[in-house]
Each structure stands twice: as structure tokens, then as C-alpha cells.
PDB file of C-alpha atoms in Angstrom:
ATOM      1  CA  UNK V   1     -29.005  44.487  40.487  1.00  0.00           C
ATOM      2  CA  UNK V   2     -25.925  42.772  39.778  1.00  0.00           C
ATOM      3  CA  UNK V   3     -22.462  43.421  41.126  1.00  0.00           C
ATOM      4  CA  UNK V   4     -18.829  42.324  39.423  1.00  0.00           C
ATOM      5  CA  UNK V   5     -17.461  39.446  41.681  1.00  0.00           C
ATOM      6  CA  UNK V   6     -13.874  38.331  41.620  1.00  0.00           C
ATOM      7  CA  UNK V   7     -12.684  37.033  38.233  1.00  0.00           C
ATOM      8  CA  UNK V   8     -11.120  33.407  36.744  1.00  0.00           C
ATOM      9  CA  UNK V   9      -8.024  33.874  35.449  1.00  0.00           C
ATOM     10  CA  UNK V  10      -6.905  32.496  32.280  1.00  0.00           C
ATOM     11  CA  UNK V  11      -3.845  30.998  31.352  1.00  0.00           C
ATOM     12  CA  UNK V  12      -3.844  32.910  27.753  1.00  0.00           C
ATOM     13  CA  UNK V  13      -6.845  35.395  26.287  1.00  0.00           C
ATOM     14  CA  UNK V  14      -9.653  34.604  24.653  1.00  0.00           C
ATOM     15  CA  UNK V  15     -10.023  34.967  20.751  1.00  0.00           C
ATOM     16  CA  UNK V  16     -12.518  37.380  18.842  1.00  0.00           C
ATOM     17  CA  UNK V  17     -15.041  34.553  18.148  1.00  0.00           C
ATOM     18  CA  UNK V  18     -18.682  34.332  18.686  1.00  0.00           C
ATOM     19  CA  UNK V  19     -19.899  32.309  21.864  1.00  0.00           C
ATOM     20  CA  UNK V  20     -16.555  32.025  23.088  1.00  0.00           C
ATOM     21  CA  UNK V  21     -17.695  30.725  26.445  1.00  0.00           C
ATOM     22  CA  UNK V  22     -19.093  27.928  27.490  1.00  0.00           C
ATOM     23  CA  UNK V  23     -19.745  26.642  31.387  1.00  0.00           C
ATOM     24  CA  UNK V  24     -20.333  23.271  32.968  1.00  0.00           C
ATOM     25  CA  UNK V  25     -21.431  23.041  36.564  1.00  0.00           C
ATOM     26  CA  UNK V  26     -20.932  20.315  38.755  1.00  0.00           C
ATOM     27  CA  UNK V  27     -22.964  20.946  41.768  1.00  0.00           C
ATOM     28  CA  UNK V  28     -22.496  17.657  43.598  1.00  0.00           C
ATOM     29  CA  UNK V  29     -18.501  18.453  43.453  1.00  0.00           C
ATOM     30  CA  UNK V  30     -18.579  21.915  43.877  1.00  0.00           C
ATOM     31  CA  UNK V  31     -16.992  23.228  40.873  1.00  0.00           C
ATOM     32  CA  UNK V  32     -17.695  25.012  37.489  1.00  0.00           C
ATOM     33  CA  UNK V  33     -15.264  24.607  34.684  1.00  0.00           C
ATOM     34  CA  UNK V  34     -15.190  27.532  32.196  1.00  0.00           C
ATOM     35  CA  UNK V  35     -13.906  26.709  28.366  1.00  0.00           C
ATOM     36  CA  UNK V  36     -12.750  29.769  26.264  1.00  0.00           C
ATOM     37  CA  UNK V  37     -10.740  29.656  22.601  1.00  0.00           C
ATOM     38  CA  UNK V  38      -7.670  31.017  22.519  1.00  0.00           C
ATOM     39  CA  UNK V  39      -6.338  30.567  18.515  1.00  0.00           C
ATOM     40  CA  UNK V  40      -5.750  26.660  18.336  1.00  0.00           C
ATOM     41  CA  UNK V  41      -6.325  25.770  22.061  1.00  0.00           C
ATOM     42  CA  UNK V  42      -9.091  25.578  24.369  1.00  0.00           C
ATOM     43  CA  UNK V  43      -8.552  26.661  27.894  1.00  0.00           C
ATOM     44  CA  UNK V  44     -10.574  25.051  30.639  1.00  0.00           C
ATOM     45  CA  UNK V  45     -10.440  26.569  33.951  1.00  0.00           C
ATOM     46  CA  UNK V  46     -12.129  24.466  36.588  1.00  0.00           C
ATOM     47  CA  UNK V  47     -12.702  26.386  40.220  1.00  0.00           C
ATOM     48  CA  UNK V  48     -14.340  25.951  43.313  1.00  0.00           C
ATOM     49  CA  UNK V  49     -17.841  27.391  43.559  1.00  0.00           C
ATOM     50  CA  UNK V  50     -16.149  30.203  45.982  1.00  0.00           C
ATOM     51  CA  UNK V  51     -13.062  30.210  43.379  1.00  0.00           C
ATOM     52  CA  UNK V  52     -10.343  29.703  46.006  1.00  0.00           C
ATOM     53  CA  UNK V  53      -9.430  26.989  43.684  1.00  0.00           C
ATOM     54  CA  UNK V  54      -8.715  26.812  40.189  1.00  0.00           C
ATOM     55  CA  UNK V  55      -7.077  24.342  38.008  1.00  0.00           C
ATOM     56  CA  UNK V  56      -6.043  25.203  34.202  1.00  0.00           C
ATOM     57  CA  UNK V  57      -6.013  22.446  31.185  1.00  0.00           C
ATOM     58  CA  UNK V  58      -5.269  23.353  27.527  1.00  0.00           C
ATOM     59  CA  UNK V  59      -7.152  21.350  25.007  1.00  0.00           C
ATOM     60  CA  UNK V  60      -5.600  21.530  21.613  1.00  0.00           C
ATOM     61  CA  UNK V  61      -7.115  20.756  18.199  1.00  0.00           C
ATOM     62  CA  UNK V  62      -4.471  18.745  16.050  1.00  0.00           C
ATOM     63  CA  UNK V  63      -4.817  17.494  12.496  1.00  0.00           C
ATOM     64  CA  UNK V  64      -5.633  13.631  11.524  1.00  0.00           C
ATOM     65  CA  UNK V  65      -2.110  14.016  10.560  1.00  0.00           C
ATOM     66  CA  UNK V  66      -0.738  15.063  13.911  1.00  0.00           C
ATOM     67  CA  UNK V  67       1.671  17.462  12.115  1.00  0.00           C
ATOM     68  CA  UNK V  68      -0.169  20.809  13.121  1.00  0.00           C
ATOM     69  CA  UNK V  69      -2.621  22.422  15.411  1.00  0.00           C
ATOM     70  CA  UNK V  70      -5.909  23.671  13.826  1.00  0.00           C
ATOM     71  CA  UNK V  71      -7.260  26.981  14.332  1.00  0.00           C
ATOM     72  CA  UNK V  72     -10.263  26.504  16.774  1.00  0.00           C
ATOM     73  CA  UNK V  73     -13.627  28.167  16.091  1.00  0.00           C
ATOM     74  CA  UNK V  74     -16.075  27.361  19.234  1.00  0.00           C
ATOM     75  CA  UNK V  75     -15.856  24.986  22.101  1.00  0.00           C
ATOM     76  CA  UNK V  76     -18.900  23.863  23.956  1.00  0.00           C
ATOM     77  CA  UNK V  77     -19.810  21.503  26.740  1.00  0.00           C
ATOM     78  CA  UNK V  78     -22.413  19.186  25.596  1.00  0.00           C
ATOM     79  CA  UNK V  79     -24.522  17.887  28.696  1.00  0.00           C
ATOM     80  CA  UNK V  80     -26.690  14.694  27.850  1.00  0.00           C
ATOM     81  CA  UNK V  81     -28.785  12.485  29.877  1.00  0.00           C
ATOM     82  CA  UNK V  82     -25.866   9.703  30.853  1.00  0.00           C
ATOM     83  CA  UNK V  83     -22.758  12.010  29.957  1.00  0.00           C
ATOM     84  CA  UNK V  84     -21.336  15.175  28.898  1.00  0.00           C
ATOM     85  CA  UNK V  85     -18.679  15.553  26.116  1.00  0.00           C
ATOM     86  CA  UNK V  86     -16.530  18.839  25.476  1.00  0.00           C
ATOM     87  CA  UNK V  87     -17.093  19.161  21.489  1.00  0.00           C
ATOM     88  CA  UNK V  88     -14.726  21.169  19.599  1.00  0.00           C
ATOM     89  CA  UNK V  89     -15.002  23.091  16.282  1.00  0.00           C
ATOM     90  CA  UNK V  90     -12.215  23.943  13.855  1.00  0.00           C
ATOM     91  CA  UNK V  91     -10.937  24.420  10.486  1.00  0.00           C
ATOM     92  CA  UNK V  92     -10.552  20.717   9.627  1.00  0.00           C
ATOM     93  CA  UNK V  93     -13.643  19.171  11.762  1.00  0.00           C
ATOM     94  CA  UNK V  94     -14.623  18.639  14.912  1.00  0.00           C
ATOM     95  CA  UNK V  95     -13.295  16.429  18.017  1.00  0.00           C
ATOM     96  CA  UNK V  96     -15.102  15.421  21.184  1.00  0.00           C
ATOM     97  CA  UNK V  97     -13.396  15.186  24.388  1.00  0.00           C
ATOM     98  CA  UNK V  98     -14.181  14.436  28.241  1.00  0.00           C
ATOM     99  CA  UNK V  99     -15.162  16.913  29.945  1.00  0.00           C
ATOM    100  CA  UNK V 100     -11.670  17.700  31.668  1.00  0.00           C
ATOM    101  CA  UNK V 101     -10.324  17.355  28.688  1.00  0.00           C
ATOM    102  CA  UNK V 102      -8.037  14.559  29.664  1.00  0.00           C
ATOM    103  CA  UNK V 103      -8.895  11.887  26.675  1.00  0.00           C
ATOM    104  CA  UNK V 104     -10.311  12.152  23.290  1.00  0.00           C
ATOM    105  CA  UNK V 105     -13.092  10.406  22.580  1.00  0.00           C
ATOM    106  CA  UNK V 106     -14.174  11.224  19.152  1.00  0.00           C
ATOM    107  CA  UNK V 107     -12.603  12.963  15.539  1.00  0.00           C
ATOM    108  CA  UNK V 108     -14.535  13.923  12.492  1.00  0.00           C
ATOM    109  CA  UNK V 109     -12.421  15.567   9.622  1.00  0.00           C
ATOM    110  CA  UNK V 110     -14.283  17.398   7.268  1.00  0.00           C
ATOM    111  CA  UNK V 111     -13.623  16.530   3.342  1.00  0.00           C
ATOM    112  CA  UNK V 112     -13.108  18.655   0.464  1.00  0.00           C
ATOM    113  CA  UNK V 113     -16.691  18.156  -1.069  1.00  0.00           C
ATOM    114  CA  UNK V 114     -17.923  19.530   2.625  1.00  0.00           C
ATOM    115  CA  UNK V 115     -16.301  23.124   1.108  1.00  0.00           C
ATOM    116  CA  UNK V 116     -18.236  25.975  -0.076  1.00  0.00           C
ATOM    117  CA  UNK V 117     -16.136  28.746  -2.000  1.00  0.00           C
ATOM    118  CA  UNK V 118     -13.173  26.942  -0.779  1.00  0.00           C
ATOM    119  CA  UNK V 119     -13.729  27.345   2.899  1.00  0.00           C
ATOM    120  CA  UNK V 120     -14.322  24.186   5.396  1.00  0.00           C
ATOM    121  CA  UNK V 121     -14.813  24.498   9.273  1.00  0.00           C
ATOM    122  CA  UNK V 122     -17.376  23.721  11.502  1.00  0.00           C
ATOM    123  CA  UNK V 123     -19.398  25.832  13.861  1.00  0.00           C
ATOM    124  CA  UNK V 124     -22.576  25.693  16.118  1.00  0.00           C
ATOM    125  CA  UNK V 125     -22.987  22.955  18.710  1.00  0.00           C
ATOM    126  CA  UNK V 126     -25.800  21.726  20.515  1.00  0.00           C
ATOM    127  CA  UNK V 127     -26.487  18.474  22.769  1.00  0.00           C
ATOM    128  CA  UNK V 128     -30.266  17.326  21.669  1.00  0.00           C
ATOM    129  CA  UNK V 129     -32.852  15.414  23.664  1.00  0.00           C
ATOM    130  CA  UNK V 130     -30.955  12.355  25.455  1.00  0.00           C
ATOM    131  CA  UNK V 131     -27.948  10.653  22.849  1.00  0.00           C
ATOM    132  CA  UNK V 132     -27.651  13.617  19.766  1.00  0.00           C
ATOM    133  CA  UNK V 133     -25.014  16.006  19.501  1.00  0.00           C
ATOM    134  CA  UNK V 134     -25.471  18.243  16.163  1.00  0.00           C
ATOM    135  CA  UNK V 135     -22.856  20.101  14.780  1.00  0.00           C
ATOM    136  CA  UNK V 136     -23.319  22.792  12.235  1.00  0.00           C
ATOM    137  CA  UNK V 137     -20.679  23.339   8.932  1.00  0.00           C
ATOM    138  CA  UNK V 138     -19.607  26.300   6.683  1.00  0.00           C
ATOM    139  CA  UNK V 139     -21.526  24.112   3.708  1.00  0.00           C
ATOM    140  CA  UNK V 140     -24.427  24.656   5.419  1.00  0.00           C
ATOM    141  CA  UNK V 141     -25.026  20.999   6.466  1.00  0.00           C
ATOM    142  CA  UNK V 142     -25.964  19.948   9.885  1.00  0.00           C
ATOM    143  CA  UNK V 143     -24.108  16.756  11.269  1.00  0.00           C
ATOM    144  CA  UNK V 144     -26.003  15.009  13.972  1.00  0.00           C
ATOM    145  CA  UNK V 145     -24.139  12.570  15.806  1.00  0.00           C
ATOM    146  CA  UNK V 146     -25.175   9.563  17.829  1.00  0.00           C
ATOM    147  CA  UNK V 147     -23.562   9.247  21.378  1.00  0.00           C
ATOM    148  CA  UNK V 148     -23.348   6.373  23.222  1.00  0.00           C
ATOM    149  CA  UNK V 149     -23.637   6.197  27.410  1.00  0.00           C
ATOM    150  CA  UNK V 150     -20.236   5.393  27.501  1.00  0.00           C
ATOM    151  CA  UNK V 151     -17.180   4.686  25.099  1.00  0.00           C
ATOM    152  CA  UNK V 152     -16.030   5.935  22.024  1.00  0.00           C
ATOM    153  CA  UNK V 153     -18.813   4.568  19.556  1.00  0.00           C
ATOM    154  CA  UNK V 154     -19.747   8.009  18.288  1.00  0.00           C
ATOM    155  CA  UNK V 155     -21.973   7.365  15.162  1.00  0.00           C
ATOM    156  CA  UNK V 156     -22.802   9.935  12.319  1.00  0.00           C
ATOM    157  CA  UNK V 157     -26.082   9.586  11.998  1.00  0.00           C
ATOM    158  CA  UNK V 158     -27.372  11.987   9.193  1.00  0.00           C
ATOM    159  CA  UNK V 159     -26.432  15.147   7.667  1.00  0.00           C
ATOM    160  CA  UNK V 160     -29.704  17.174   6.880  1.00  0.00           C
ATOM    161  CA  UNK V 161     -29.433  20.226   4.571  1.00  0.00           C
ATOM    162  CA  UNK V 162     -31.134  23.493   4.508  1.00  0.00           C
ATOM    163  CA  UNK V 163     -29.112  26.357   4.974  1.00  0.00           C
ATOM    164  CA  UNK V 164     -27.760  28.489   1.440  1.00  0.00           C
ATOM    165  CA  UNK V 165     -24.487  29.496   3.489  1.00  0.00           C
ATOM    166  CA  UNK V 166     -22.384  28.814   6.411  1.00  0.00           C
ATOM    167  CA  UNK V 167     -24.023  27.902   9.886  1.00  0.00           C
ATOM    168  CA  UNK V 168     -22.949  30.008  13.088  1.00  0.00           C
ATOM    169  CA  UNK V 169     -24.834  28.689  15.709  1.00  0.00           C
ATOM    170  CA  UNK V 170     -27.038  25.694  16.909  1.00  0.00           C
ATOM    171  CA  UNK V 171     -29.272  25.720  20.031  1.00  0.00           C
ATOM    172  CA  UNK V 172     -31.646  23.274  21.319  1.00  0.00           C
ATOM    173  CA  UNK V 173     -34.527  22.750  23.647  1.00  0.00           C
ATOM    174  CA  UNK V 174     -36.202  19.014  24.216  1.00  0.00           C
ATOM    175  CA  UNK V 175     -36.131  17.205  20.986  1.00  0.00           C
ATOM    176  CA  UNK V 176     -36.124  20.613  19.023  1.00  0.00           C
ATOM    177  CA  UNK V 177     -33.082  21.842  17.513  1.00  0.00           C
ATOM    178  CA  UNK V 178     -32.522  25.525  16.038  1.00  0.00           C
ATOM    179  CA  UNK V 179     -29.900  26.372  13.878  1.00  0.00           C
ATOM    180  CA  UNK V 180     -28.768  29.648  11.750  1.00  0.00           C
ATOM    181  CA  UNK V 181     -26.490  31.011   9.286  1.00  0.00           C
ATOM    182  CA  UNK V 182     -24.662  33.785   7.857  1.00  0.00           C
ATOM    183  CA  UNK V 183     -27.766  35.286   5.804  1.00  0.00           C
ATOM    184  CA  UNK V 184     -29.663  35.500   9.097  1.00  0.00           C
ATOM    185  CA  UNK V 185     -32.253  32.430   8.516  1.00  0.00           C
ATOM    186  CA  UNK V 186     -33.109  30.269  10.996  1.00  0.00           C
ATOM    187  CA  UNK V 187     -34.392  26.754  10.538  1.00  0.00           C
ATOM    188  CA  UNK V 188     -36.134  24.720  13.426  1.00  0.00           C
ATOM    189  CA  UNK V 189     -35.802  20.769  13.209  1.00  0.00           C
ATOM    190  CA  UNK V 190     -37.641  17.951  15.121  1.00  0.00           C
ATOM    191  CA  UNK V 191     -35.445  15.197  16.556  1.00  0.00           C
ATOM    192  CA  UNK V 192     -35.851  11.573  15.808  1.00  0.00           C
ATOM    193  CA  UNK V 193     -34.760   8.747  13.501  1.00  0.00           C
ATOM    194  CA  UNK V 194     -34.693  11.370  10.987  1.00  0.00           C
ATOM    195  CA  UNK V 195     -34.724  15.206  11.703  1.00  0.00           C
ATOM    196  CA  UNK V 196     -37.466  16.676  10.146  1.00  0.00           C
ATOM    197  CA  UNK V 197     -37.602  20.442   9.265  1.00  0.00           C
ATOM    198  CA  UNK V 198     -40.582  22.321  10.858  1.00  0.00           C
ATOM    199  CA  UNK V 199     -39.946  25.672  10.361  1.00  0.00           C
ATOM    200  CA  UNK V 200     -37.978  28.152   7.898  1.00  0.00           C
ATOM    201  CA  UNK V 201     -37.508  31.913   8.907  1.00  0.00           C
ATOM    202  CA  UNK V 202     -35.833  33.419   6.179  1.00  0.00           C
ATOM    203  CA  UNK V 203     -33.106  35.974   6.828  1.00  0.00           C
ATOM    204  CA  UNK V 204     -32.750  39.548   5.080  1.00  0.00           C
ATOM    205  CA  UNK V 205     -28.792  39.084   4.785  1.00  0.00           C
ATOM    206  CA  UNK V 206     -27.422  40.256   8.240  1.00  0.00           C
ATOM    207  CA  UNK V 207     -25.894  37.444  10.143  1.00  0.00           C
ATOM    208  CA  UNK V 208     -27.531  35.688  12.960  1.00  0.00           C
ATOM    209  CA  UNK V 209     -24.644  34.918  15.525  1.00  0.00           C
ATOM    210  CA  UNK V 210     -26.345  33.547  18.421  1.00  0.00           C
ATOM    211  CA  UNK V 211     -29.576  31.362  19.395  1.00  0.00           C
ATOM    212  CA  UNK V 212     -31.995  30.591  21.986  1.00  0.00           C
ATOM    213  CA  UNK V 213     -34.963  28.520  22.772  1.00  0.00           C
ATOM    214  CA  UNK V 214     -37.214  29.419  25.078  1.00  0.00           C
ATOM    215  CA  UNK V 215     -41.202  28.099  25.147  1.00  0.00           C
ATOM    216  CA  UNK V 216     -42.653  29.081  22.154  1.00  0.00           C
ATOM    217  CA  UNK V 217     -39.922  31.513  21.190  1.00  0.00           C
ATOM    218  CA  UNK V 218     -36.952  31.542  18.796  1.00  0.00           C
ATOM    219  CA  UNK V 219     -34.341  34.120  19.980  1.00  0.00           C
ATOM    220  CA  UNK V 220     -31.855  35.529  17.347  1.00  0.00           C
ATOM    221  CA  UNK V 221     -28.730  37.954  18.044  1.00  0.00           C
ATOM    222  CA  UNK V 222     -27.878  39.488  14.797  1.00  0.00           C
ATOM    223  CA  UNK V 223     -24.643  41.322  13.642  1.00  0.00           C
ATOM    224  CA  UNK V 224     -26.747  44.755  13.661  1.00  0.00           C
ATOM    225  CA  UNK V 225     -27.222  44.722  17.273  1.00  0.00           C
ATOM    226  CA  UNK V 226     -30.757  43.437  16.996  1.00  0.00           C
ATOM    227  CA  UNK V 227     -32.765  40.813  19.199  1.00  0.00           C
ATOM    228  CA  UNK V 228     -35.108  39.427  17.159  1.00  0.00           C
ATOM    229  CA  UNK V 229     -37.787  36.935  19.062  1.00  0.00           C
ATOM    230  CA  UNK V 230     -40.136  34.643  16.502  1.00  0.00           C
ATOM    231  CA  UNK V 231     -43.227  32.392  17.550  1.00  0.00           C
ATOM    232  CA  UNK V 232     -41.506  28.739  16.902  1.00  0.00           C
ATOM    233  CA  UNK V 233     -45.136  27.894  15.325  1.00  0.00           C
ATOM    234  CA  UNK V 234     -45.574  30.440  13.003  1.00  0.00           C
ATOM    235  CA  UNK V 235     -42.227  32.045  12.725  1.00  0.00           C
ATOM    236  CA  UNK V 236     -44.016  35.269  12.747  1.00  0.00           C
ATOM    237  CA  UNK V 237     -41.917  37.924  14.366  1.00  0.00           C
ATOM    238  CA  UNK V 238     -43.240  39.013  18.260  1.00  0.00           C
ATOM    239  CA  UNK V 239     -40.730  41.506  19.458  1.00  0.00           C
ATOM    240  CA  UNK V 240     -37.575  43.152  17.950  1.00  0.00           C
ATOM    241  CA  UNK V 241     -35.025  45.192  20.234  1.00  0.00           C
ATOM    242  CA  UNK V 242     -32.444  47.548  19.229  1.00  0.00           C
ATOM    243  CA  UNK V 243     -30.541  45.776  22.045  1.00  0.00           C
ATOM    244  CA  UNK V 244     -26.555  46.887  20.975  1.00  0.00           C
ATOM    245  CA  UNK V 245     -24.794  49.357  18.655  1.00  0.00           C
ATOM    246  CA  UNK V 246     -22.425  46.875  17.121  1.00  0.00           C
ATOM    247  CA  UNK V 247     -22.318  43.314  16.498  1.00  0.00           C
ATOM    248  CA  UNK V 248     -23.958  40.968  19.278  1.00  0.00           C
ATOM    249  CA  UNK V 249     -21.580  37.919  19.873  1.00  0.00           C
ATOM    250  CA  UNK V 250     -23.679  36.009  22.430  1.00  0.00           C
ATOM    251  CA  UNK V 251     -26.778  35.777  24.119  1.00  0.00           C
ATOM    252  CA  UNK V 252     -28.199  33.178  26.872  1.00  0.00           C
ATOM    253  CA  UNK V 253     -31.449  32.387  28.486  1.00  0.00           C
ATOM    254  CA  UNK V 254     -32.171  31.461  32.205  1.00  0.00           C
ATOM    255  CA  UNK V 255     -35.465  29.013  31.778  1.00  0.00           C
ATOM    256  CA  UNK V 256     -36.492  29.314  35.313  1.00  0.00           C
ATOM    257  CA  UNK V 257     -36.686  33.302  35.398  1.00  0.00           C
ATOM    258  CA  UNK V 258     -37.347  34.042  31.833  1.00  0.00           C
ATOM    259  CA  UNK V 259     -34.198  36.449  31.929  1.00  0.00           C
ATOM    260  CA  UNK V 260     -31.990  36.993  28.253  1.00  0.00           C
ATOM    261  CA  UNK V 261     -28.620  37.754  28.662  1.00  0.00           C
ATOM    262  CA  UNK V 262     -27.147  39.519  25.712  1.00  0.00           C
ATOM    263  CA  UNK V 263     -23.647  40.813  24.682  1.00  0.00           C
ATOM    264  CA  UNK V 264     -21.818  42.675  21.833  1.00  0.00           C
ATOM    265  CA  UNK V 265     -18.653  44.004  20.335  1.00  0.00           C
ATOM    266  CA  UNK V 266     -20.014  47.175  21.877  1.00  0.00           C
ATOM    267  CA  UNK V 267     -18.671  46.436  25.406  1.00  0.00           C
ATOM    268  CA  UNK V 268     -22.355  46.286  27.044  1.00  0.00           C
ATOM    269  CA  UNK V 269     -24.170  43.249  28.672  1.00  0.00           C
ATOM    270  CA  UNK V 270     -27.619  43.193  29.231  1.00  0.00           C
ATOM    271  CA  UNK V 271     -30.311  41.306  30.676  1.00  0.00           C
ATOM    272  CA  UNK V 272     -33.735  41.459  29.543  1.00  0.00           C
ATOM    273  CA  UNK V 273     -37.143  40.021  31.358  1.00  0.00           C
ATOM    274  CA  UNK V 274     -39.643  38.260  28.695  1.00  0.00           C
ATOM    275  CA  UNK V 275     -43.056  38.050  29.305  1.00  0.00           C
ATOM    276  CA  UNK V 276     -44.964  36.178  26.951  1.00  0.00           C
ATOM    277  CA  UNK V 277     -48.841  36.221  25.917  1.00  0.00           C
ATOM    278  CA  UNK V 278     -50.645  34.762  22.849  1.00  0.00           C
ATOM    279  CA  UNK V 279     -49.403  37.336  20.354  1.00  0.00           C
ATOM    280  CA  UNK V 280     -46.351  39.266  21.867  1.00  0.00           C
ATOM    281  CA  UNK V 281     -43.315  39.063  24.192  1.00  0.00           C
ATOM    282  CA  UNK V 282     -43.019  41.871  26.355  1.00  0.00           C
ATOM    283  CA  UNK V 283     -39.214  42.417  27.224  1.00  0.00           C
ATOM    284  CA  UNK V 284     -38.161  45.059  30.021  1.00  0.00           C
ATOM    285  CA  UNK V 285     -34.462  45.820  30.141  1.00  0.00           C
ATOM    286  CA  UNK V 286     -33.519  44.796  33.664  1.00  0.00           C
ATOM    287  CA  UNK V 287     -29.677  45.369  33.809  1.00  0.00           C
ATOM    288  CA  UNK V 288     -26.893  47.128  31.916  1.00  0.00           C
ATOM    289  CA  UNK V 289     -23.249  47.550  32.402  1.00  0.00           C
ATOM    290  CA  UNK V 290     -20.500  48.447  30.111  1.00  0.00           C
ATOM    291  CA  UNK V 291     -17.347  46.358  31.019  1.00  0.00           C
ATOM    292  CA  UNK V 292     -14.740  48.904  30.092  1.00  0.00           C
ATOM    293  CA  UNK V 293     -12.261  48.724  26.973  1.00  0.00           C
ATOM    294  CA  UNK V 294     -13.650  45.115  26.660  1.00  0.00           C
ATOM    295  CA  UNK V 295     -15.149  43.781  23.376  1.00  0.00           C
ATOM    296  CA  UNK V 296     -17.178  41.177  24.861  1.00  0.00           C
ATOM    297  CA  UNK V 297     -17.232  37.433  22.921  1.00  0.00           C
ATOM    298  CA  UNK V 298     -19.167  35.365  25.311  1.00  0.00           C
ATOM    299  CA  UNK V 299     -21.511  35.502  27.754  1.00  0.00           C
ATOM    300  CA  UNK V 300     -23.521  32.731  29.777  1.00  0.00           C
ATOM    301  CA  UNK V 301     -25.590  32.478  32.827  1.00  0.00           C
ATOM    302  CA  UNK V 302     -24.250  30.068  35.602  1.00  0.00           C
ATOM    303  CA  UNK V 303     -27.556  28.176  36.681  1.00  0.00           C
ATOM    304  CA  UNK V 304     -30.869  28.120  35.441  1.00  0.00           C
ATOM    305  CA  UNK V 305     -32.426  31.175  37.548  1.00  0.00           C
ATOM    306  CA  UNK V 306     -29.907  33.607  36.275  1.00  0.00           C
ATOM    307  CA  UNK V 307     -28.659  35.084  39.462  1.00  0.00           C
ATOM    308  CA  UNK V 308     -25.105  35.043  38.204  1.00  0.00           C
ATOM    309  CA  UNK V 309     -23.536  35.048  35.050  1.00  0.00           C
ATOM    310  CA  UNK V 310     -20.034  35.305  33.206  1.00  0.00           C
ATOM    311  CA  UNK V 311     -18.594  37.394  30.415  1.00  0.00           C
ATOM    312  CA  UNK V 312     -15.405  36.856  28.471  1.00  0.00           C
ATOM    313  CA  UNK V 313     -13.756  39.439  26.015  1.00  0.00           C
ATOM    314  CA  UNK V 314     -11.249  39.853  23.008  1.00  0.00           C
ATOM    315  CA  UNK V 315      -7.626  39.300  24.175  1.00  0.00           C
ATOM    316  CA  UNK V 316      -8.387  39.284  27.976  1.00  0.00           C
ATOM    317  CA  UNK V 317      -7.333  36.646  30.214  1.00  0.00           C
ATOM    318  CA  UNK V 318     -10.412  37.134  32.597  1.00  0.00           C
ATOM    319  CA  UNK V 319     -13.877  35.425  33.035  1.00  0.00           C
ATOM    320  CA  UNK V 320     -15.929  38.203  34.839  1.00  0.00           C
ATOM    321  CA  UNK V 321     -18.342  36.817  36.959  1.00  0.00           C
ATOM    322  CA  UNK V 322     -21.455  38.798  38.086  1.00  0.00           C
ATOM    323  CA  UNK V 323     -23.822  37.935  40.769  1.00  0.00           C
ATOM    324  CA  UNK V 324     -27.178  39.246  42.134  1.00  0.00           C
ATOM    325  CA  UNK V 325     -27.051  41.846  45.016  1.00  0.00           C
ATOM    326  CA  UNK V 326     -28.388  40.594  48.381  1.00  0.00           C
TER     327      UNK V 326
END
């Protein structure tokens, strides 16, 4: 169903982190940017759609004192209605850059009061509605930022609470935000002048590492290797898949085709078709491939139809591309 294409070469390898790949496509300019974290730097490889020309840039996340680099835990392109920003989460806080990494727009440092058990970091990033960016924190709070259409006047709007342990990932669809944590708990929020909790799905103690929203479903990837699909209104689990044998590090959804992409440290990348009815979600495995000798740490569709996708792996300097066979 899919075939492996020519890879995108990175300057440095990928760190072993959840969701360690973000993609920003600009069809008007015929370019695609790939962002991958390596220790205290984000590697951005920007290529033409045929991968013939590749431009590289490294973005470093420095502490406020500018004396040393901070370890990065996630980087993600956030596409809003009026602009796109590259958001970088680290051990000290978060930074926002122009999408090419050329200029920093905003820096938010976490205070000592934001720690839990002496641990401080941010992880989990989502663009919501037209002008909000949400970032999760190790204390369990979510930082909601209001983003201007241009300029650097980014404002911290609020810090909703609900998680009792570290936030691991965020996802959004329209005005709905979903968050998950280290205990497997998933919370849905409705955006507005104040973000309100609309649903809480209590976890069983196994970390939920990656989230997607699709129609009336909330999809979570778990450290146990399971994919669980919940109804976004009732919170009832509609489907559970024993998808992988090791930790799931990334999932993604192609909204036009209802294809779900999952990847794991077990080296497998898999695609599943989803069919939703009134009570359940029927799932079929459409593609499965082992990427030899690779602990996969990132996976993303390149388009909304799901005709191509990319994966990254720990200690690998490649972004591996797959496309649908003709």
C-alpha cells in the first residue's frame, strides 16, 4: 500500500522523545519543513516537495541568562489562522520562534513554584481555534497563550488545572483541546475567554503518550502499546487495539481519509482505517512495516488525505518518507 521513498537527511540525530517530529507544509512555495529535536537543539530541514533541495537550520533553546542551553523535550509547528509559529518546550520553559527558526518571538520561563517533586519542564503543544497556543507542564497545569496576528505581544491568558501529574501531550480540533498525562488520564477542554473542562477520562496508571481528536472520538496511544478510542461526549471506550509490543511514541490522524498512523519503540509503523458508527469504531489494519534497527520516536502524515507520511527514529539522522503506491 505504501512504499519507502528517498529520506531527508538531518544534520544531527533524533533524541528518544515522544512525538519527535513536526511537519509544516507550504504548498504555495512547494516546500516542506521537518523539525526534529536533538538534545538542546531543534533541527529544521526544509526541502522542496521532490526533496531535491534541502536547507538546514539549528535552533537552540537557551536559558534566560543566555549562559547555557536547555534540554529540549518537544518542538512543534503551530498553524493558526493568521500565522505559524515554531513552539519549543524545554526543561526551563518554552520559546516561540518564526517557523523558519530565524527569530524568537516569545520566551516564557517556568518558576520554582511550577515544579512537582523537583521536576520542571514543559511538554505537549497544540494550536487551538484562531489565536491560542496551549502548552502542558510537569506540574499538571496547561499554559494558554493568546497569540497576536503579528508581532511579539504574546500573552499568558490562563493556566487551567485538572491533571495530578505531568502532562505528556496535547491535541486540538476546532475549539476543543485534549490533554493527557503520565497516569493515562485524558481531559477535554472547551476554549473561550475561559477554558472549561467538558470531559475527564480517568487513567489506569499507564502513561498516555500521544493524542488525536477525530470527529466524535478521542484517540490515545499508551505506553502499554495499546490504542484506545473513546467517545468524546460520554467518555466510554469504543475500541481498544493491541497495536504494538512496546511504548507508542507517536500517533497521527489524516482527517480526509480517517486513517490513523501509529508508531512505537518496537520499530513498527502501522496504518489503521477507522469507521465510526453510533456505538463503536471499527478498525482495520491497512499497512504495517518494521523499520529495521530503528526505535521510532516520531510519525506524521504529510497531508490531510494520508497519502504520505514520515517517521523518525532514535539516534538516526534520517526522516524516512513513505508514499502511497500508484
